[in-house]
Coordinates of C-alpha atoms and ligand atoms in Angstrom, one line a residue:
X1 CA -48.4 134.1 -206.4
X2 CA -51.6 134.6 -207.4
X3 CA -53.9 135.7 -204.7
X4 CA -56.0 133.0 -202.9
X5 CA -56.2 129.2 -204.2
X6 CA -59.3 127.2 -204.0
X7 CA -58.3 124.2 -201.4
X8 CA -60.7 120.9 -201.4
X9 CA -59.5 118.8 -198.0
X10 CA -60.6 115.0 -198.2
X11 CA -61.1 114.3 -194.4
X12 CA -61.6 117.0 -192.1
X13 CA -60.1 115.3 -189.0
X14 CA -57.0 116.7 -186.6
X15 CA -54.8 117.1 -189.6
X16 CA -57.3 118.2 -192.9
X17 CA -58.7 120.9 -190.3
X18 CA -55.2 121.9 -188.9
X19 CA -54.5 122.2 -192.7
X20 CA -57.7 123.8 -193.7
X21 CA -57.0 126.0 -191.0
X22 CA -54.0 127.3 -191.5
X23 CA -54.6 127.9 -195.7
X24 CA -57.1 130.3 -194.4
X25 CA -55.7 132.0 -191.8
X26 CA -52.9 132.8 -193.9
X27 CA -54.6 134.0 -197.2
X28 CA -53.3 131.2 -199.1
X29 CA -56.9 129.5 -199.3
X30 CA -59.8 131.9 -200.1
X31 CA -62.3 129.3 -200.1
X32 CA -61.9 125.7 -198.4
X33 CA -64.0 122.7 -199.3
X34 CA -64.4 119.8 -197.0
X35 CA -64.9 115.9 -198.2
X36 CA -66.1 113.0 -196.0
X37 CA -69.0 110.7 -195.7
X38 CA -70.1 112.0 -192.3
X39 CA -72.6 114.7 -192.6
X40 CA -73.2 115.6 -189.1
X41 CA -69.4 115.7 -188.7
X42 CA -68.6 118.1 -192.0
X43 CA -71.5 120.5 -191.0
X44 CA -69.5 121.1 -187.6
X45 CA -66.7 121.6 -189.0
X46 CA -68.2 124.4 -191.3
X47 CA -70.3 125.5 -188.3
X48 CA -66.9 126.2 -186.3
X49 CA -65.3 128.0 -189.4
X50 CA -63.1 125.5 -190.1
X51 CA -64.2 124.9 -193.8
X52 CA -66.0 127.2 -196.1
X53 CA -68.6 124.6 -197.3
X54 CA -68.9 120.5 -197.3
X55 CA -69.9 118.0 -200.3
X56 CA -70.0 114.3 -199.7
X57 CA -69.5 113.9 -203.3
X58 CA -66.0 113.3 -204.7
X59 CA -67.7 115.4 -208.0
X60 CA -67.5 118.6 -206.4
X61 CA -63.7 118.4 -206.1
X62 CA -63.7 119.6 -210.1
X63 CA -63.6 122.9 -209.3
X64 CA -60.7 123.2 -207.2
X65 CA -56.9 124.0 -207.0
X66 CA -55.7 121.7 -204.9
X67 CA -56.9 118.5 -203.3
X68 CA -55.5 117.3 -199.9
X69 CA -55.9 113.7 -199.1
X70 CA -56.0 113.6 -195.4
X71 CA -57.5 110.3 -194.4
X72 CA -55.9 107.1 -192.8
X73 CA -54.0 105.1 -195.3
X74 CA -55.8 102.5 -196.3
X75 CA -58.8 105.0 -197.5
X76 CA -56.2 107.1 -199.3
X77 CA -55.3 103.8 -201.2
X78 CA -58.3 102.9 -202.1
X79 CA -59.4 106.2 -203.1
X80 CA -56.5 107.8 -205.2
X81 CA -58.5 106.8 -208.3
X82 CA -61.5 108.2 -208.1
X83 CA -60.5 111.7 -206.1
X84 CA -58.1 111.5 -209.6
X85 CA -60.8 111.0 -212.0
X86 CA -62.9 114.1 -210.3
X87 CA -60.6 116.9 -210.3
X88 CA -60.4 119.3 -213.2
X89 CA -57.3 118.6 -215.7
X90 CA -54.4 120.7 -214.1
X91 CA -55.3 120.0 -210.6
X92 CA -52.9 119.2 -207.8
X93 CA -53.5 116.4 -205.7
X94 CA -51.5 115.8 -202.4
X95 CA -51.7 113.2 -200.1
X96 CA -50.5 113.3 -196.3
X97 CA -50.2 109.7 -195.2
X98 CA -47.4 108.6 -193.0
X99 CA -46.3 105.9 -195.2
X100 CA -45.1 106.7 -198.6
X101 CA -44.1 103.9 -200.6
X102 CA -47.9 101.6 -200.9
X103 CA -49.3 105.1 -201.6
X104 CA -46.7 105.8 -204.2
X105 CA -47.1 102.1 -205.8
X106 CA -50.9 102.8 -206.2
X107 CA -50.5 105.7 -207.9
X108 CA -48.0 104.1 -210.4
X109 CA -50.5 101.8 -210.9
X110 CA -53.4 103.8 -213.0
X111 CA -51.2 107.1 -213.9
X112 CA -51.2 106.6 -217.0
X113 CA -55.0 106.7 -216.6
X114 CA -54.8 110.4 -215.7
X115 CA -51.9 111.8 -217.5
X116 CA -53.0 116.0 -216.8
X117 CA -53.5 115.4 -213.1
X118 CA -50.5 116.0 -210.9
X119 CA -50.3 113.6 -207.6
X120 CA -47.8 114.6 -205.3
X121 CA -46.7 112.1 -202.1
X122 CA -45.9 113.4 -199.0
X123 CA -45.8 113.9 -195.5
X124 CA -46.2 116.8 -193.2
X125 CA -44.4 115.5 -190.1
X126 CA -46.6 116.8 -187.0
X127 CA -49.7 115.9 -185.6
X128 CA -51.5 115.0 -182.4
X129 CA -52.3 111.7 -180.6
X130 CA -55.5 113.2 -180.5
X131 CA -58.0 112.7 -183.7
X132 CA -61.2 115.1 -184.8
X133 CA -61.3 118.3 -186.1
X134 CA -62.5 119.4 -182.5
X135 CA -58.4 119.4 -181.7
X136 CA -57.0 120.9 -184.9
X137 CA -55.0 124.0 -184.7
X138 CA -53.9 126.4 -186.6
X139 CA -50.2 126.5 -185.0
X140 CA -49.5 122.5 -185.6
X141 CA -47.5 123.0 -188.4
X142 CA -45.3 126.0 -187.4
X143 CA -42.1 125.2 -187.6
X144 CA -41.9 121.8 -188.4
X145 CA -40.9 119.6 -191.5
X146 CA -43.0 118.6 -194.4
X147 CA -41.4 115.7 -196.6
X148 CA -42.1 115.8 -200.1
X149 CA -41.5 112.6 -202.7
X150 CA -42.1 113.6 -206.1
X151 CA -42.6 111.2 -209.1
X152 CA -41.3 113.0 -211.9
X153 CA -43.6 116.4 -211.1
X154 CA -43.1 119.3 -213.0
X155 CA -41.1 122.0 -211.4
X156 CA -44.1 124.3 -211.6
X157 CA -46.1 121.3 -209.5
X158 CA -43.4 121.0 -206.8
X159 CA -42.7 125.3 -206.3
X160 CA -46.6 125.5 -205.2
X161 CA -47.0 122.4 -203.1
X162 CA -43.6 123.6 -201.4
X163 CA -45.4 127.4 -201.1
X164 CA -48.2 125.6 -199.8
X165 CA -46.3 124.2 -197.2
X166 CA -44.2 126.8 -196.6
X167 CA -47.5 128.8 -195.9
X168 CA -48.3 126.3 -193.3
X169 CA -45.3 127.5 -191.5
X170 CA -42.7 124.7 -193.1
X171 CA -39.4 123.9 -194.3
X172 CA -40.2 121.4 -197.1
X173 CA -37.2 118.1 -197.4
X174 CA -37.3 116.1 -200.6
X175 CA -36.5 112.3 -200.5
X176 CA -37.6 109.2 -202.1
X177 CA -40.5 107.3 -200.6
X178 CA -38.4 104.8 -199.7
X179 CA -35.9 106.9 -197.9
X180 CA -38.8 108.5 -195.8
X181 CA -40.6 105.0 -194.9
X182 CA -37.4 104.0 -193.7
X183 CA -36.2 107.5 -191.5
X184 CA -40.1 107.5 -190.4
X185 CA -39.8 104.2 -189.3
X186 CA -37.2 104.9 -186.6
X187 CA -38.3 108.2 -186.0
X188 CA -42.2 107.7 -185.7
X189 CA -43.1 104.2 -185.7
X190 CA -41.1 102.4 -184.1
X191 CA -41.1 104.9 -180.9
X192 CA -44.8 104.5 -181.4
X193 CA -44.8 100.8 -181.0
X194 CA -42.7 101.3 -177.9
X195 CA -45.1 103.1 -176.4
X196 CA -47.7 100.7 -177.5
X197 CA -45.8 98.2 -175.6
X198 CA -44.6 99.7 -172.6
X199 CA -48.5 100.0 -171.6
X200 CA -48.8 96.4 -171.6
X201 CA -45.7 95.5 -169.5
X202 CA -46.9 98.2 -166.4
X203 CA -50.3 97.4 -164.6
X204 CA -52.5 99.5 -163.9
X205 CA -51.6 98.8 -160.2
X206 CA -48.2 100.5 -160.9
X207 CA -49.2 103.8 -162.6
X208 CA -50.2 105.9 -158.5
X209 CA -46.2 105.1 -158.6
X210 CA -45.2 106.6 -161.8
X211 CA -43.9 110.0 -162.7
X212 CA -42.8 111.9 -165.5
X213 CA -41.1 109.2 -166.9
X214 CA -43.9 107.0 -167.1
X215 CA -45.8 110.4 -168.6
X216 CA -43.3 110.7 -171.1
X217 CA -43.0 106.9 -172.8
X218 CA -46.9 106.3 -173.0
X219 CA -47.7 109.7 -174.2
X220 CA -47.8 109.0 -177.7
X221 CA -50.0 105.0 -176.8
X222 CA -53.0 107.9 -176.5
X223 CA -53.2 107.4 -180.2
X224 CA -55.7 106.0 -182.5
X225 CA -54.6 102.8 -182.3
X226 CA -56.9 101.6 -185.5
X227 CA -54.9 104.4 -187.2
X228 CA -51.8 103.4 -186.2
X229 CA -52.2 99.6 -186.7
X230 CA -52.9 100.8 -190.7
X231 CA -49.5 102.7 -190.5
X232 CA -47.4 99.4 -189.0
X233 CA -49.5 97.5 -191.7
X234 CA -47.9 99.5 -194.7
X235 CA -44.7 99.8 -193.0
X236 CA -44.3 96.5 -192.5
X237 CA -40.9 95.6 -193.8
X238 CA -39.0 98.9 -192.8
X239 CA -41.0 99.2 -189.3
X240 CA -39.9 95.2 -188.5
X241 CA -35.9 95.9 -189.3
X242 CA -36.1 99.0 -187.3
X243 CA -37.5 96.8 -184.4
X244 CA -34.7 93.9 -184.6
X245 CA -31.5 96.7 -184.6
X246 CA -34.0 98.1 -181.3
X247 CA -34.0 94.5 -179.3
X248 CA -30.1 94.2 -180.4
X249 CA -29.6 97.6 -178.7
X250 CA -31.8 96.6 -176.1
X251 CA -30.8 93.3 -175.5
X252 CA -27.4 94.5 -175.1
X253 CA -27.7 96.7 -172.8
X254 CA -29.7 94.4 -170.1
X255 CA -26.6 92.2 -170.9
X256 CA -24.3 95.3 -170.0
X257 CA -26.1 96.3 -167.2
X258 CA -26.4 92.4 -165.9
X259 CA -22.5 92.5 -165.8
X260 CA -22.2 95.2 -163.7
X261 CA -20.8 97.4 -166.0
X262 CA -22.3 101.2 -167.5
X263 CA -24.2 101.4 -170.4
X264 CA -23.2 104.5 -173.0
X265 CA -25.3 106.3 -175.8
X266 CA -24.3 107.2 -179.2
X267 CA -25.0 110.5 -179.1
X268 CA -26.1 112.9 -176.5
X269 CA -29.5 115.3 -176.4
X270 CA -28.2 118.6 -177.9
X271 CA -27.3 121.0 -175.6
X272 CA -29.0 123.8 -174.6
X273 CA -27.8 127.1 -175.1
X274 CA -27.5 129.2 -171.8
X275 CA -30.0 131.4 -172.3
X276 CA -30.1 135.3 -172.4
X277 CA -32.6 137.5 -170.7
X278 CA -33.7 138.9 -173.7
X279 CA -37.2 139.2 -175.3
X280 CA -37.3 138.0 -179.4
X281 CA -40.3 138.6 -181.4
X282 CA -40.7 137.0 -184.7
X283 CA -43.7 137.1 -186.5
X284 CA -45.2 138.3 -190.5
X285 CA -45.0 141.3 -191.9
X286 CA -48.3 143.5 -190.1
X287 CA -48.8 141.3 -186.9
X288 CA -47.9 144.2 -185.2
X289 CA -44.2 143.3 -184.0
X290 CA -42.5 147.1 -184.3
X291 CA -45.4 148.7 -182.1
X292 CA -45.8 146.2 -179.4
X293 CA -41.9 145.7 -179.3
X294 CA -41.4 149.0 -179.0
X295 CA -44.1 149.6 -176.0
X296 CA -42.7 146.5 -174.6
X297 CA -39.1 148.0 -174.6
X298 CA -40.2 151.3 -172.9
X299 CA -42.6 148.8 -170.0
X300 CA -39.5 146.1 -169.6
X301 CA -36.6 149.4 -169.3
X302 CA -34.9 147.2 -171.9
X303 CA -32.8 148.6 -175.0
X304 CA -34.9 148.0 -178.8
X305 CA -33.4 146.4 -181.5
X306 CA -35.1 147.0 -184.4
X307 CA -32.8 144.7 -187.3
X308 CA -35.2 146.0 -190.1
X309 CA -34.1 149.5 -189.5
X310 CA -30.5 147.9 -190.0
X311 CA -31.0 146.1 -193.3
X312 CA -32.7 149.4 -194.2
X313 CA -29.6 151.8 -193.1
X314 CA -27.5 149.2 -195.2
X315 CA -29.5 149.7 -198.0
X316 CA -29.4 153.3 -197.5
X317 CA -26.3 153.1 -197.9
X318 CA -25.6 151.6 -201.1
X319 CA -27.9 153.9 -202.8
X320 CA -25.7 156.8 -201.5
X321 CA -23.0 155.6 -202.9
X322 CA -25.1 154.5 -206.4
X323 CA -24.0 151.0 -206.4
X324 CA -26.4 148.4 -208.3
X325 CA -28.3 146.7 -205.8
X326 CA -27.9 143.0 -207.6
X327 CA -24.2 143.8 -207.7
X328 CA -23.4 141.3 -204.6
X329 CA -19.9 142.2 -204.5
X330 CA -20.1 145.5 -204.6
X331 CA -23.2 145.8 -202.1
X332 CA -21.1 143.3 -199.5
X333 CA -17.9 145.6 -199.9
X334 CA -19.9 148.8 -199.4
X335 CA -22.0 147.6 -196.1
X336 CA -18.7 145.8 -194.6
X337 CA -17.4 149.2 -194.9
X338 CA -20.1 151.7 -193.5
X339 CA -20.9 152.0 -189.3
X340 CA -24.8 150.6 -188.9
X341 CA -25.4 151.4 -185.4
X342 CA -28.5 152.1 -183.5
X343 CA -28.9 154.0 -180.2
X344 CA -30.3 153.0 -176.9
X345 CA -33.0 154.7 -176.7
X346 CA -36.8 153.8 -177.3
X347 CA -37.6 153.6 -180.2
X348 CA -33.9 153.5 -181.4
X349 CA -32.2 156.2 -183.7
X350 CA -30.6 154.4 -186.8
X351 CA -26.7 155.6 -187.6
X352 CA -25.6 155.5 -190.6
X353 CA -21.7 156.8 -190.4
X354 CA -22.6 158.8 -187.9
X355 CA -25.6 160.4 -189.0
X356 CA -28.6 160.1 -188.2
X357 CA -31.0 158.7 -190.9
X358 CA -34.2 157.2 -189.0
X359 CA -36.5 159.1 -191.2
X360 CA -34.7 158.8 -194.6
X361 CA -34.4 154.9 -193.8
X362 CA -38.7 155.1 -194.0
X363 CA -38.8 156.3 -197.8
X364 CA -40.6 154.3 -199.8
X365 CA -37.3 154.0 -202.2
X366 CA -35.3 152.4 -199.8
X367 CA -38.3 150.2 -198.5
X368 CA -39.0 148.7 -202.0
X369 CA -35.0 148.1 -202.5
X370 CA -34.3 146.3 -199.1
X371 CA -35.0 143.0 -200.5
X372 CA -32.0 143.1 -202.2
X373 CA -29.8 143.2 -199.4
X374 CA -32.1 140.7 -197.5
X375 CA -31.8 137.9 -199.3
X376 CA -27.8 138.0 -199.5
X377 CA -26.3 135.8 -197.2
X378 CA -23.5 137.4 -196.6
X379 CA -25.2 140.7 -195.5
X380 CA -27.3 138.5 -193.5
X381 CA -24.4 137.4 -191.3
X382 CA -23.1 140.6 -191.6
X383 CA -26.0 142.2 -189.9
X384 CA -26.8 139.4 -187.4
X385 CA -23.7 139.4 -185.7
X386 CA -23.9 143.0 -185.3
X387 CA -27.4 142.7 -183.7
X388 CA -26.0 139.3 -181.7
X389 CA -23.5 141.9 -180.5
X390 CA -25.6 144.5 -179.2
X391 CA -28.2 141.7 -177.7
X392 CA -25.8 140.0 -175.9
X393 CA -24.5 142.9 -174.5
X394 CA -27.2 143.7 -172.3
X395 CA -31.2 143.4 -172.1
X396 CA -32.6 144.3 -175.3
X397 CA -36.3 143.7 -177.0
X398 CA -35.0 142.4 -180.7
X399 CA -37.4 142.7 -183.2
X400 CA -37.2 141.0 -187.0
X401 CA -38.6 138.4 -189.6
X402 CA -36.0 136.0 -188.2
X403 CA -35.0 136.5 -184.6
X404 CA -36.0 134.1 -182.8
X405 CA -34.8 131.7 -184.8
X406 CA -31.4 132.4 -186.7
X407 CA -30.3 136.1 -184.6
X408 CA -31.2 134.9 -180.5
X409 CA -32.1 131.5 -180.4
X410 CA -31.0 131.4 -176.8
X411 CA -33.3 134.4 -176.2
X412 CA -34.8 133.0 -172.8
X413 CA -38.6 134.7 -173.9
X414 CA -39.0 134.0 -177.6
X415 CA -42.5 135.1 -179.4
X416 CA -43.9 134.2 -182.5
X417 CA -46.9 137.1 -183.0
X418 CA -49.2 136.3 -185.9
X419 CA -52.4 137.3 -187.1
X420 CA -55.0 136.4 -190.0
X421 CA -53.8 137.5 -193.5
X422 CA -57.2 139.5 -193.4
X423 CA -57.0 141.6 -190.0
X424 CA -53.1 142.6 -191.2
X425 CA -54.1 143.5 -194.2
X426 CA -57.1 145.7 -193.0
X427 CA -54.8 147.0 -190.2
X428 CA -52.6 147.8 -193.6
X429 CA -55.2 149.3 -195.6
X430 CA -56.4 151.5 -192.6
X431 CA -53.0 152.5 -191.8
X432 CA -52.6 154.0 -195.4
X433 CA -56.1 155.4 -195.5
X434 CA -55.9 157.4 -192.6
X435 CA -52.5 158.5 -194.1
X436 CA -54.6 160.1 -196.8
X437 CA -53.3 157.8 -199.5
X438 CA -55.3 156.3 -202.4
X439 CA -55.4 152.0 -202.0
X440 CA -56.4 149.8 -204.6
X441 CA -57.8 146.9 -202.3
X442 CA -57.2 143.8 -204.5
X443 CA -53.5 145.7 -205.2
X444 CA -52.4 145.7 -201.6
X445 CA -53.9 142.3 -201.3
X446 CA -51.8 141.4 -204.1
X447 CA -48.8 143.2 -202.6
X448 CA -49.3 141.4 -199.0
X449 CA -49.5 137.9 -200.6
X450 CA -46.4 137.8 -202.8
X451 CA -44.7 139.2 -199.4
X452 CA -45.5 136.7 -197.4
X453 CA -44.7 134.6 -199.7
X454 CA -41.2 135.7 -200.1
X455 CA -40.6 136.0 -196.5
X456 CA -41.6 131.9 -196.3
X457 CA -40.2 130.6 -199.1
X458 CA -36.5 132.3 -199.3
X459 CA -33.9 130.1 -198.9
X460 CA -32.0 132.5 -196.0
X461 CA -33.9 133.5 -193.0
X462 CA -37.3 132.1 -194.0
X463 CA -39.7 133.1 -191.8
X464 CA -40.4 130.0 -189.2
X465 CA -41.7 129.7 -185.9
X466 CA -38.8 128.6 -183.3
X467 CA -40.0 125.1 -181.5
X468 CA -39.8 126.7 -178.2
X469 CA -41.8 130.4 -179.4
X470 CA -44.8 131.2 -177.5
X471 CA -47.6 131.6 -179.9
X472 CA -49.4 134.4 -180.0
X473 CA -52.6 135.2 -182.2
X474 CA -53.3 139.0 -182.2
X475 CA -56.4 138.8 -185.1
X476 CA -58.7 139.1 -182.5
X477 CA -56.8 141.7 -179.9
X478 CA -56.0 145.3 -180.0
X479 CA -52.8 146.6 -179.6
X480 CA -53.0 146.7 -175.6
X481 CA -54.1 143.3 -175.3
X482 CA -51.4 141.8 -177.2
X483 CA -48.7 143.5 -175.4
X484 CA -50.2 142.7 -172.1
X485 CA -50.4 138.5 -173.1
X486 CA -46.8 138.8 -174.2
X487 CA -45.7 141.0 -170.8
X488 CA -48.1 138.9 -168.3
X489 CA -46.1 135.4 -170.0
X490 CA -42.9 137.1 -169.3
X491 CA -44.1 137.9 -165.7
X492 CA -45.2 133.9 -165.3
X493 CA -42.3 133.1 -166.4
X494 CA -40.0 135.5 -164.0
X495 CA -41.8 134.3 -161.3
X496 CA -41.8 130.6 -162.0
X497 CA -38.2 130.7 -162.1
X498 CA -37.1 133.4 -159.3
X499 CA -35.9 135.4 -162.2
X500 CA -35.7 139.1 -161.5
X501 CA -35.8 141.2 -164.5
Ligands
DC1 O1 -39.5 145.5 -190.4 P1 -39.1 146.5 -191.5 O2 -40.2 146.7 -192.5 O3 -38.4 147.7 -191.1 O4 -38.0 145.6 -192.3 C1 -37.4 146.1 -193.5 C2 -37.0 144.9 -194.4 O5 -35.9 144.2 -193.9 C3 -38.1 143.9 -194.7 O6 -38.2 143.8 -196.1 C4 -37.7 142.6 -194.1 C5 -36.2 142.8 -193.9 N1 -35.8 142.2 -192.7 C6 -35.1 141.0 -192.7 O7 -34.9 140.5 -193.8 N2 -34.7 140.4 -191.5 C7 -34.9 141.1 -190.4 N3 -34.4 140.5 -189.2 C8 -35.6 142.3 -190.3 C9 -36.0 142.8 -191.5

């Protein structure tokens, strides 16, 4: 990709400044323009570092990349035109409303109007029942799903608005708007409506009685409820059938229960894996996972499983033997052959067939060829079952682009370490200075992107955030302090639940 897009966000509330956020953070954005009608508010934002710099005029969206439409519905609507009409010829316009279909009916409406912009519907399924930039975050789209409902959009169009998302940390699902009103309606509006209504059947008398089950079903009635009257408006046919199979269900269960008899559900929560004491750390390339899993290792006594060094052994060893790296067969046959072992001590030896090959895994031949073997599936669950071995058989620190989330996903401490695509790549850039090395800056930067990139966007093992992965931001912490938030969480944790580890 190429390095740093220029990202205009209509509406810098929780989600444009969760979204603005992110694009920077992660190098995607190198410059961020906000878009409201509230000068007071956009100059905060700006003043906080959320945005670059603030118009309230839809003209200055002409020079941009891509235009993210992050206001309540109805505005989105009524504004698709004119945000159209302003961007340059070749732009990409995205909206993010909740409800697809009116949006996608507007736009059918005047695009013949605008026949070299490209508008693209869809959703990015998180938020927050809290609204203002003041609670955006950086992390709210780690690890979650972002719907995408093209109308006939180039291929081109639809690869960067999926890298976009992937660089805010999602797995992109394409569906028809219809399909996603109707899925959203169960799966977000309706529940919200519940809540809605749950408030008013309690008094206020009741709630120094109520618990966590209370808690739990009027969470989400914290909402904006002008917002999310807009979103039952536009939803109206899907979110009303969604309600009538609800009050069947409903309905017959009072009737069940009435009888005297047990009420059943159709399918249970999923189950929790029993968890293993183990420590996984996931993260992007540079965050600094090898050094502070390996200082970890040596403070917890716990055994370090370092699965780069594995895929880098395999690769090793099909370059011994000479075969073509894009021969699949051959490169499968050769690694299900060869012993990939590593030993227990901190930091690990890598054994290759019995010899030792730590050092010649580090050559810059074998780094540039791993990819190879990293995006094969097969070699993928070739490798992870070898490293689910050795984790399961005792405590281990396990360290790699996808641990936490396709290796131990029943580690019991899972971390996701991150950091700004600017502090890893200075860390980068220092790292090869100091070696002595010559660096073309805007090369490496080049370099970092497209591998980040990769690492999100491949189909196997892309790199996500688990759900249940503590976050951890090291741009602003040395090396010490980073290891000490991850050890001191572990410590909470140990002592929360008597473990003793
Ligand atoms: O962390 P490292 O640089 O030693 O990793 C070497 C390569 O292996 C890197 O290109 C990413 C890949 N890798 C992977 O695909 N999955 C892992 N769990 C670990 C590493």
């Amino acid at each position: 990709m190429a390095l740093g897009w220029r990202i205009g966000i209509v509406g810098v509330g929780v989600i444009g400044g969760s979204i603005a956020r992110r694009l920077r953070f992660s190098g995607f954005a190198s410059y961020v323009l906000g878009v409201g009608r509230n000068e007071e508010r956009l100059k905060a934002a700006r003043d906080k570092g959320i945005i670059d710099t603030y118009s309230l005029d839809y003209d200055s969206l002409d020079e941009l990349d891509i235009v993210v439409l992050a206001t309540p519905l109805d505005h989105i609507i009524a504004n698709l035109p004119v945000v159209l009409e302003s961007v340059r010829p070749g732009a990409i316009v995205l909206d993010v409303g909740s409800v697809k279909r009116p949006v996608v009916d507007r736009y059918e409406q005047i695009r013949l109007k605008y026949p070299d912009r490209f508008f693209v519907p869809s959703h990015p399924v998180a938020g927050s029942h809290l609204s203002g930039f003041e609670n955006s975050r950086k992390d709210m789209f780690l690890g979650r799903i972002a719907v995408v409902c093209p109308i006939d959009n180039p291929e081109d169009i639809i690869s960067q608005v999926k890298l976009m998302y992937n660089f805010l940390g999602m797995d992109v699902i394409f569906m028809s708007a219809d399909e996603h009103d109707k899925i959203l309606a169960y799966t977000s509006h309706l529940p919200h409506i519940i809540s809605f209504a749950f408030r008013d059947v309690v008094s206020e008398d009741y709630l120094k009685v109520s618990g966590g089950a209370f808690r739990d079903i009027s969470r989400i009635s914290n909402a904006d409820i002008r917002l999310w009257n807009g979103i039952f408006r536009h939803n109206k046919d899907m979110l009303t059938a969604s309600g009538r199979v609800f009050l069947k269900s409903f309905q017959e269960k009072l009737m069940t229960i009435e009888e005297g008899k047990a009420i059943g559900i159709s399918y249970l929560p999923q189950q929790e894996l029993d968890g293993v004491y183990s420590v996984a750390i996931d993260g992007p390339a540079g965050a600094g996972k090898s050094t502070i899993a390996k200082l970890l290792a040596m403070r917890l006594n716990f055994r370090l499983i370092d699965t780069g060094a594995m895929y880098r052994a395999a690769t090793l060893a099909c370059m011994r033997k000479g075969i073509a790296l894009d021969n699949v067969d051959a490169v499968i046959d050769c690694v299900r052959s060869s012993s990939i072992e590593l030993t227990e001590q901190v930091p690990p030896r890598a054994v290759l067939n019995g010899e030792d090959v730590s050092e010649e895994i580090r050559l810059p031949e074998v780094t540039n060829n791993v990819f190879y073997l990293a995006r094969e599936p097969k070699i993928r669950e070739h490798l992870v079952e070898l490293q689910r071995d050795m984790a399961l058989s005792g405590r281990a620190v396990i360290e790699g682009r996808d641990v936490t989330t396709v290796v131990l996903p029943e580690a019991r401490f899972k971390f996701y370490l991150d950091a700004s695509f600017e502090a890893r790549f200075l860390r980068r850039f220092k790292e090869l200075r100091d070696k002595g090395l010559e660096v073309d800056e805007q090369e490496l930067r080049q370099d970092m992107i497209q591998r980040d990139a990769n690492d999100l966007k491949r189909n196997v093992g892309p790199l996500r955030k688990a759900p249940d992965a503590f976050y951890v931001d090291s741009t602003n912490l040395s090396v010490e302090q980073a290891l000490n938030v991850i050890f001191y969480e572990i410590k909470r944790r140990c002592a929360n639940e008597e473990i003793n580890i």
